[in-house]
Amino acid sequence: MGNILASEFLKLRRKMVWFLVVIGPTGVIALQALNYGLRFDFLMKQYASDPWGYLMINVSNLLVPALLMGMTIISSMIASLEHQTNAWKQTVALPVGRTRLYLGKFGVTALLLLGSTTLAMVGTILLGLLLGHELEALPWKSLLIAMYGSFLSALPYLAVQVWLSVAISNQAVPLTIGIAGLVVSIFVLNGPSSLDWLPWKWPFLVRAEPMYSMVAGLLTGAVFYLLGTIHFVRKDVG
Amino acid sequence: MMTDIVIETKGLTKTIGGRNVVDKLDLKIKRGEIYGFLGPNGAGKTTTIRMLLGLTKPSSGEVRLFGKSIGKERVALLRKVGSLVEYPSYYGHLNAIENLETIRLLLPGVKKSRIDEVLSIVRLTKDAKRMVKGYSLGMKQRLGIAAALLGEPELLILDEPTNGLDPSGIIEIRELIRSMPARYGLTVLLSSHLLSEVGQMATEVGIVTKGKLIFQDQLEVLKGRSKQQIHIGLDDRQRALSLLHANGFKAELSGGSLYVPQGDDKRIAAIVRMLVQQGLEVSRVEEQGDSLESVFLHMTGGEGEL
Ligand SMILES: Nc1ncnc2c1ncn2[C@@H]1O[C@H](COP(=O)(O)OP(=O)(O)OP(=O)(O)O)[C@@H](O)[C@H]1O
Ligand SMILES: [Mg+2]
């Protein structure tokens, strides 16, 4: 498995993907820094009761849409590497099972996005310290849930995007569906709790209902990952 | 011994859209052969090769590599196979070394130094550090062949490997392929739609048309079968045909061209004289060599089409 990932990462050399992985979380933190900078005194007073908690809410309100967008774009970029010269026929004819090849594609995409999530978390802490919040008061559990919990809750979304991007060579299809999904999630984000079963809501719901959102995300994500694998294993290549 | 047959297919069939694109193919390729897999465009060569590599599942029938069914031991069998299907695949933003490294990482037991070896075999050493998107088609093709050789395969499957190469490139690749069984103990399956090309490399030939295998034997047998004909280019072929038949000459129209059997100079001269005297405009008299076309026409009783 290590070799498959090494091969996938080598394919990303000199690719825009790295820029996106860094620019996404950096942009989110920068926007929040601007937000706080512009109304520093007002916000400090407003958020005095729970400065870290409000900072996390502000960051993750921007981070989750960015994460969903990133899942769409990065899945597509990773799959495009093979689609461009139909390298699938070369890769699939290598002595590696298709299940593992698919795991490699999913794995490299997930690792890149986890990297972005980690950058966002580090950025949040740095921004908080810059604003004068005390490190001792940092609620680690809530922070981890706001960051990695969002990622886990968004796994169904990622699994579907990887599946579509790998299955369909015309990347306009997965990109359109991914963006449509993002729009849906923004629509339902403040919707009533009767809509909590919608996977699009989970990445936003995770702060309020962490266990439910993460477990549902993990399980549903696993189902779509499995369906994507089965499809890839059976698919005609070349 | 069972393992002396490197590729064996039994009743291999692929149905696409209700049509048998590959139709009950029984291939048999022995170790050390260079097998020329011939057929016109759309005959089903690439589809067959894709089934050999497990890229596509057969609709029915079986593929056996090294005596084992590919259905069960695909991954282990593919370790011994190098392939280049249809046109080369590559990652344009990587150089040749990086491209080969992405593949080497997935080939157990292949040392890094092997990359330099295969690059020198296909003469890309000088351009190894350039991004592949800047390569010419021929260079990409050679990189594809290097990739196929990387795992020191026992079986090399090349689909139209001289596609897009210039004459000197074609000769280079031809020499390379021809030297392989002797040098590396390889078995090679090579597809092409040009007999003239395969004829210079292959030891064994299989001809497929409309999905069916219509010939499979040694190249020598095929050469014996290919009858030499004379193609006569003229304006009113229909009238020429009647005239020739009326005067007791053998002739046939196929694919809109007039052919008479190869014969001694006097007879050909007599035919041409007669046609000219009858007021027909003879523009060409040429010998038709062992092109795939003439062999095809011969094999399919004049009804074959290219
Ligand atoms: N995925 C597909 N969908 C529809 N038709 C297909 C598909 N794959 C192959 N065919 C058809 O199967 C036939 C055989 O195609 P194939 O590519 O195997 O021919 P070929 O012998 O390799 O031809 P060429 O010399 O042009 O490369 C063609 O008529 C082609 O249109
Ligand atoms: Mg073909």
JSON list of N, CA and C in Angstrom, two decimals, chain A residues 29-71:
[
{"chain": "A", "resi": 29, "resn": "ILE", "atom": "N", "xyz": [-8.45, 31.23, 7.07]},
{"chain": "A", "resi": 29, "resn": "ILE", "atom": "CA", "xyz": [-7.89, 31.89, 8.26]},
{"chain": "A", "resi": 29, "resn": "ILE", "atom": "C", "xyz": [-7.67, 33.37, 7.98]},
{"chain": "A", "resi": 30, "resn": "ALA", "atom": "N", "xyz": [-7.19, 33.68, 6.78]},
{"chain": "A", "resi": 30, "resn": "ALA", "atom": "CA", "xyz": [-6.92, 35.08, 6.43]},
{"chain": "A", "resi": 30, "resn": "ALA", "atom": "C", "xyz": [-8.22, 35.90, 6.47]},
{"chain": "A", "resi": 31, "resn": "LEU", "atom": "N", "xyz": [-9.31, 35.30, 5.94]},
{"chain": "A", "resi": 31, "resn": "LEU", "atom": "CA", "xyz": [-10.58, 36.03, 5.95]},
{"chain": "A", "resi": 31, "resn": "LEU", "atom": "C", "xyz": [-11.06, 36.29, 7.37]},
{"chain": "A", "resi": 32, "resn": "GLN", "atom": "N", "xyz": [-10.87, 35.29, 8.24]},
{"chain": "A", "resi": 32, "resn": "GLN", "atom": "CA", "xyz": [-11.27, 35.49, 9.64]},
{"chain": "A", "resi": 32, "resn": "GLN", "atom": "C", "xyz": [-10.38, 36.51, 10.33]},
{"chain": "A", "resi": 33, "resn": "ALA", "atom": "N", "xyz": [-9.09, 36.49, 9.97]},
{"chain": "A", "resi": 33, "resn": "ALA", "atom": "CA", "xyz": [-8.18, 37.48, 10.55]},
{"chain": "A", "resi": 33, "resn": "ALA", "atom": "C", "xyz": [-8.65, 38.89, 10.17]},
{"chain": "A", "resi": 34, "resn": "LEU", "atom": "N", "xyz": [-9.07, 39.00, 8.92]},
{"chain": "A", "resi": 34, "resn": "LEU", "atom": "CA", "xyz": [-9.57, 40.29, 8.44]},
{"chain": "A", "resi": 34, "resn": "LEU", "atom": "C", "xyz": [-10.84, 40.69, 9.20]},
{"chain": "A", "resi": 35, "resn": "ASN", "atom": "N", "xyz": [-11.74, 39.72, 9.31]},
{"chain": "A", "resi": 35, "resn": "ASN", "atom": "CA", "xyz": [-13.00, 39.93, 10.02]},
{"chain": "A", "resi": 35, "resn": "ASN", "atom": "C", "xyz": [-12.74, 40.45, 11.43]},
{"chain": "A", "resi": 36, "resn": "TYR", "atom": "N", "xyz": [-11.84, 39.76, 12.17]},
{"chain": "A", "resi": 36, "resn": "TYR", "atom": "CA", "xyz": [-11.53, 40.17, 13.54]},
{"chain": "A", "resi": 36, "resn": "TYR", "atom": "C", "xyz": [-10.78, 41.50, 13.55]},
{"chain": "A", "resi": 37, "resn": "GLY", "atom": "N", "xyz": [-9.90, 41.66, 12.59]},
{"chain": "A", "resi": 37, "resn": "GLY", "atom": "CA", "xyz": [-9.09, 42.87, 12.55]},
{"chain": "A", "resi": 37, "resn": "GLY", "atom": "C", "xyz": [-9.95, 44.12, 12.36]},
{"chain": "A", "resi": 38, "resn": "LEU", "atom": "N", "xyz": [-10.98, 44.00, 11.53]},
{"chain": "A", "resi": 38, "resn": "LEU", "atom": "CA", "xyz": [-11.81, 45.15, 11.21]},
{"chain": "A", "resi": 38, "resn": "LEU", "atom": "C", "xyz": [-12.69, 45.58, 12.37]},
{"chain": "A", "resi": 39, "resn": "ARG", "atom": "N", "xyz": [-13.14, 44.57, 13.13]},
{"chain": "A", "resi": 39, "resn": "ARG", "atom": "CA", "xyz": [-14.05, 44.93, 14.23]},
{"chain": "A", "resi": 39, "resn": "ARG", "atom": "C", "xyz": [-13.56, 44.34, 15.54]},
{"chain": "A", "resi": 40, "resn": "PHE", "atom": "N", "xyz": [-12.26, 44.53, 15.79]},
{"chain": "A", "resi": 40, "resn": "PHE", "atom": "CA", "xyz": [-11.61, 43.86, 16.89]},
{"chain": "A", "resi": 40, "resn": "PHE", "atom": "C", "xyz": [-12.29, 44.12, 18.24]},
{"chain": "A", "resi": 41, "resn": "ASP", "atom": "N", "xyz": [-12.46, 45.39, 18.60]},
{"chain": "A", "resi": 41, "resn": "ASP", "atom": "CA", "xyz": [-12.99, 45.72, 19.93]},
{"chain": "A", "resi": 41, "resn": "ASP", "atom": "C", "xyz": [-14.39, 45.21, 20.10]},
{"chain": "A", "resi": 42, "resn": "PHE", "atom": "N", "xyz": [-15.22, 45.41, 19.04]},
{"chain": "A", "resi": 42, "resn": "PHE", "atom": "CA", "xyz": [-16.61, 44.98, 19.08]},
{"chain": "A", "resi": 42, "resn": "PHE", "atom": "C", "xyz": [-16.72, 43.47, 19.29]},
{"chain": "A", "resi": 43, "resn": "LEU", "atom": "N", "xyz": [-15.97, 42.72, 18.48]},
{"chain": "A", "resi": 43, "resn": "LEU", "atom": "CA", "xyz": [-16.05, 41.26, 18.54]},
{"chain": "A", "resi": 43, "resn": "LEU", "atom": "C", "xyz": [-15.51, 40.73, 19.87]},
{"chain": "A", "resi": 44, "resn": "MET", "atom": "N", "xyz": [-14.45, 41.32, 20.36]},
{"chain": "A", "resi": 44, "resn": "MET", "atom": "CA", "xyz": [-13.86, 40.86, 21.62]},
{"chain": "A", "resi": 44, "resn": "MET", "atom": "C", "xyz": [-14.88, 40.96, 22.76]},
{"chain": "A", "resi": 45, "resn": "LYS", "atom": "N", "xyz": [-15.63, 42.06, 22.73]},
{"chain": "A", "resi": 45, "resn": "LYS", "atom": "CA", "xyz": [-16.64, 42.27, 23.76]},
{"chain": "A", "resi": 45, "resn": "LYS", "atom": "C", "xyz": [-17.77, 41.25, 23.58]},
{"chain": "A", "resi": 46, "resn": "GLN", "atom": "N", "xyz": [-18.21, 41.12, 22.34]},
{"chain": "A", "resi": 46, "resn": "GLN", "atom": "CA", "xyz": [-19.29, 40.22, 21.95]},
{"chain": "A", "resi": 46, "resn": "GLN", "atom": "C", "xyz": [-18.99, 38.77, 22.35]},
{"chain": "A", "resi": 47, "resn": "TYR", "atom": "N", "xyz": [-17.73, 38.37, 22.11]},
{"chain": "A", "resi": 47, "resn": "TYR", "atom": "CA", "xyz": [-17.35, 36.96, 22.29]},
{"chain": "A", "resi": 47, "resn": "TYR", "atom": "C", "xyz": [-16.67, 36.71, 23.63]},
{"chain": "A", "resi": 48, "resn": "ALA", "atom": "N", "xyz": [-16.68, 37.67, 24.52]},
{"chain": "A", "resi": 48, "resn": "ALA", "atom": "CA", "xyz": [-15.91, 37.58, 25.75]},
{"chain": "A", "resi": 48, "resn": "ALA", "atom": "C", "xyz": [-16.21, 36.33, 26.56]},
{"chain": "A", "resi": 49, "resn": "SER", "atom": "N", "xyz": [-17.47, 35.86, 26.50]},
{"chain": "A", "resi": 49, "resn": "SER", "atom": "CA", "xyz": [-17.85, 34.70, 27.31]},
{"chain": "A", "resi": 49, "resn": "SER", "atom": "C", "xyz": [-17.12, 33.43, 26.87]},
{"chain": "A", "resi": 50, "resn": "ASP", "atom": "N", "xyz": [-16.88, 33.27, 25.54]},
{"chain": "A", "resi": 50, "resn": "ASP", "atom": "CA", "xyz": [-16.25, 32.05, 25.03]},
{"chain": "A", "resi": 50, "resn": "ASP", "atom": "C", "xyz": [-15.45, 32.36, 23.76]},
{"chain": "A", "resi": 51, "resn": "PRO", "atom": "N", "xyz": [-14.32, 33.06, 23.93]},
{"chain": "A", "resi": 51, "resn": "PRO", "atom": "CA", "xyz": [-13.59, 33.54, 22.74]},
{"chain": "A", "resi": 51, "resn": "PRO", "atom": "C", "xyz": [-13.18, 32.40, 21.78]},
{"chain": "A", "resi": 52, "resn": "TRP", "atom": "N", "xyz": [-12.64, 31.30, 22.32]},
{"chain": "A", "resi": 52, "resn": "TRP", "atom": "CA", "xyz": [-12.22, 30.19, 21.44]},
{"chain": "A", "resi": 52, "resn": "TRP", "atom": "C", "xyz": [-13.42, 29.59, 20.72]},
{"chain": "A", "resi": 53, "resn": "GLY", "atom": "N", "xyz": [-14.50, 29.41, 21.43]},
{"chain": "A", "resi": 53, "resn": "GLY", "atom": "CA", "xyz": [-15.70, 28.78, 20.84]},
{"chain": "A", "resi": 53, "resn": "GLY", "atom": "C", "xyz": [-16.21, 29.58, 19.66]},
{"chain": "A", "resi": 54, "resn": "TYR", "atom": "N", "xyz": [-16.29, 30.90, 19.84]},
{"chain": "A", "resi": 54, "resn": "TYR", "atom": "CA", "xyz": [-16.79, 31.73, 18.73]},
{"chain": "A", "resi": 54, "resn": "TYR", "atom": "C", "xyz": [-15.82, 31.74, 17.55]},
{"chain": "A", "resi": 55, "resn": "LEU", "atom": "N", "xyz": [-14.52, 31.73, 17.88]},
{"chain": "A", "resi": 55, "resn": "LEU", "atom": "CA", "xyz": [-13.53, 31.70, 16.80]},
{"chain": "A", "resi": 55, "resn": "LEU", "atom": "C", "xyz": [-13.70, 30.43, 15.95]},
{"chain": "A", "resi": 56, "resn": "MET", "atom": "N", "xyz": [-13.91, 29.30, 16.66]},
{"chain": "A", "resi": 56, "resn": "MET", "atom": "CA", "xyz": [-14.10, 28.04, 15.94]},
{"chain": "A", "resi": 56, "resn": "MET", "atom": "C", "xyz": [-15.34, 28.08, 15.05]},
{"chain": "A", "resi": 57, "resn": "ILE", "atom": "N", "xyz": [-16.41, 28.65, 15.58]},
{"chain": "A", "resi": 57, "resn": "ILE", "atom": "CA", "xyz": [-17.63, 28.75, 14.77]},
{"chain": "A", "resi": 57, "resn": "ILE", "atom": "C", "xyz": [-17.36, 29.59, 13.52]},
{"chain": "A", "resi": 58, "resn": "ASN", "atom": "N", "xyz": [-16.72, 30.72, 13.74]},
{"chain": "A", "resi": 58, "resn": "ASN", "atom": "CA", "xyz": [-16.43, 31.59, 12.59]},
{"chain": "A", "resi": 58, "resn": "ASN", "atom": "C", "xyz": [-15.55, 30.90, 11.55]},
{"chain": "A", "resi": 59, "resn": "VAL", "atom": "N", "xyz": [-14.50, 30.23, 12.03]},
{"chain": "A", "resi": 59, "resn": "VAL", "atom": "CA", "xyz": [-13.59, 29.55, 11.10]},
{"chain": "A", "resi": 59, "resn": "VAL", "atom": "C", "xyz": [-14.34, 28.43, 10.38]},
{"chain": "A", "resi": 60, "resn": "SER", "atom": "N", "xyz": [-15.07, 27.62, 11.13]},
{"chain": "A", "resi": 60, "resn": "SER", "atom": "CA", "xyz": [-15.63, 26.43, 10.48]},
{"chain": "A", "resi": 60, "resn": "SER", "atom": "C", "xyz": [-16.80, 26.79, 9.57]},
{"chain": "A", "resi": 61, "resn": "ASN", "atom": "N", "xyz": [-17.46, 27.92, 9.79]},
{"chain": "A", "resi": 61, "resn": "ASN", "atom": "CA", "xyz": [-18.49, 28.35, 8.83]},
{"chain": "A", "resi": 61, "resn": "ASN", "atom": "C", "xyz": [-17.92, 28.59, 7.44]},
{"chain": "A", "resi": 62, "resn": "LEU", "atom": "N", "xyz": [-16.67, 29.03, 7.41]},
{"chain": "A", "resi": 62, "resn": "LEU", "atom": "CA", "xyz": [-16.02, 29.20, 6.10]},
{"chain": "A", "resi": 62, "resn": "LEU", "atom": "C", "xyz": [-15.32, 27.93, 5.66]},
{"chain": "A", "resi": 63, "resn": "LEU", "atom": "N", "xyz": [-14.80, 27.21, 6.67]},
{"chain": "A", "resi": 63, "resn": "LEU", "atom": "CA", "xyz": [-13.97, 26.04, 6.35]},
{"chain": "A", "resi": 63, "resn": "LEU", "atom": "C", "xyz": [-14.79, 24.94, 5.69]},
{"chain": "A", "resi": 64, "resn": "VAL", "atom": "N", "xyz": [-16.00, 24.69, 6.20]},
{"chain": "A", "resi": 64, "resn": "VAL", "atom": "CA", "xyz": [-16.77, 23.57, 5.66]},
{"chain": "A", "resi": 64, "resn": "VAL", "atom": "C", "xyz": [-17.09, 23.74, 4.17]},
{"chain": "A", "resi": 65, "resn": "PRO", "atom": "N", "xyz": [-17.61, 24.89, 3.75]},
{"chain": "A", "resi": 65, "resn": "PRO", "atom": "CA", "xyz": [-17.80, 25.04, 2.29]},
{"chain": "A", "resi": 65, "resn": "PRO", "atom": "C", "xyz": [-16.49, 24.89, 1.52]},
{"chain": "A", "resi": 66, "resn": "ALA", "atom": "N", "xyz": [-15.40, 25.44, 2.07]},
{"chain": "A", "resi": 66, "resn": "ALA", "atom": "CA", "xyz": [-14.11, 25.32, 1.39]},
{"chain": "A", "resi": 66, "resn": "ALA", "atom": "C", "xyz": [-13.68, 23.85, 1.30]},
{"chain": "A", "resi": 67, "resn": "LEU", "atom": "N", "xyz": [-13.97, 23.10, 2.37]},
{"chain": "A", "resi": 67, "resn": "LEU", "atom": "CA", "xyz": [-13.61, 21.69, 2.39]},
{"chain": "A", "resi": 67, "resn": "LEU", "atom": "C", "xyz": [-14.40, 20.92, 1.33]},
{"chain": "A", "resi": 68, "resn": "LEU", "atom": "N", "xyz": [-15.70, 21.19, 1.26]},
{"chain": "A", "resi": 68, "resn": "LEU", "atom": "CA", "xyz": [-16.53, 20.51, 0.26]},
{"chain": "A", "resi": 68, "resn": "LEU", "atom": "C", "xyz": [-16.06, 20.85, -1.15]},
{"chain": "A", "resi": 69, "resn": "MET", "atom": "N", "xyz": [-15.75, 22.12, -1.37]},
{"chain": "A", "resi": 69, "resn": "MET", "atom": "CA", "xyz": [-15.24, 22.55, -2.67]},
{"chain": "A", "resi": 69, "resn": "MET", "atom": "C", "xyz": [-13.92, 21.84, -2.97]},
{"chain": "A", "resi": 70, "resn": "GLY", "atom": "N", "xyz": [-13.07, 21.80, -1.95]},
{"chain": "A", "resi": 70, "resn": "GLY", "atom": "CA", "xyz": [-11.78, 21.13, -2.11]},
{"chain": "A", "resi": 70, "resn": "GLY", "atom": "C", "xyz": [-11.95, 19.65, -2.44]},
{"chain": "A", "resi": 71, "resn": "MET", "atom": "N", "xyz": [-12.89, 19.00, -1.80]},
{"chain": "A", "resi": 71, "resn": "MET", "atom": "CA", "xyz": [-13.14, 17.58, -2.09]},
{"chain": "A", "resi": 71, "resn": "MET", "atom": "C", "xyz": [-13.53, 17.40, -3.55]}
]
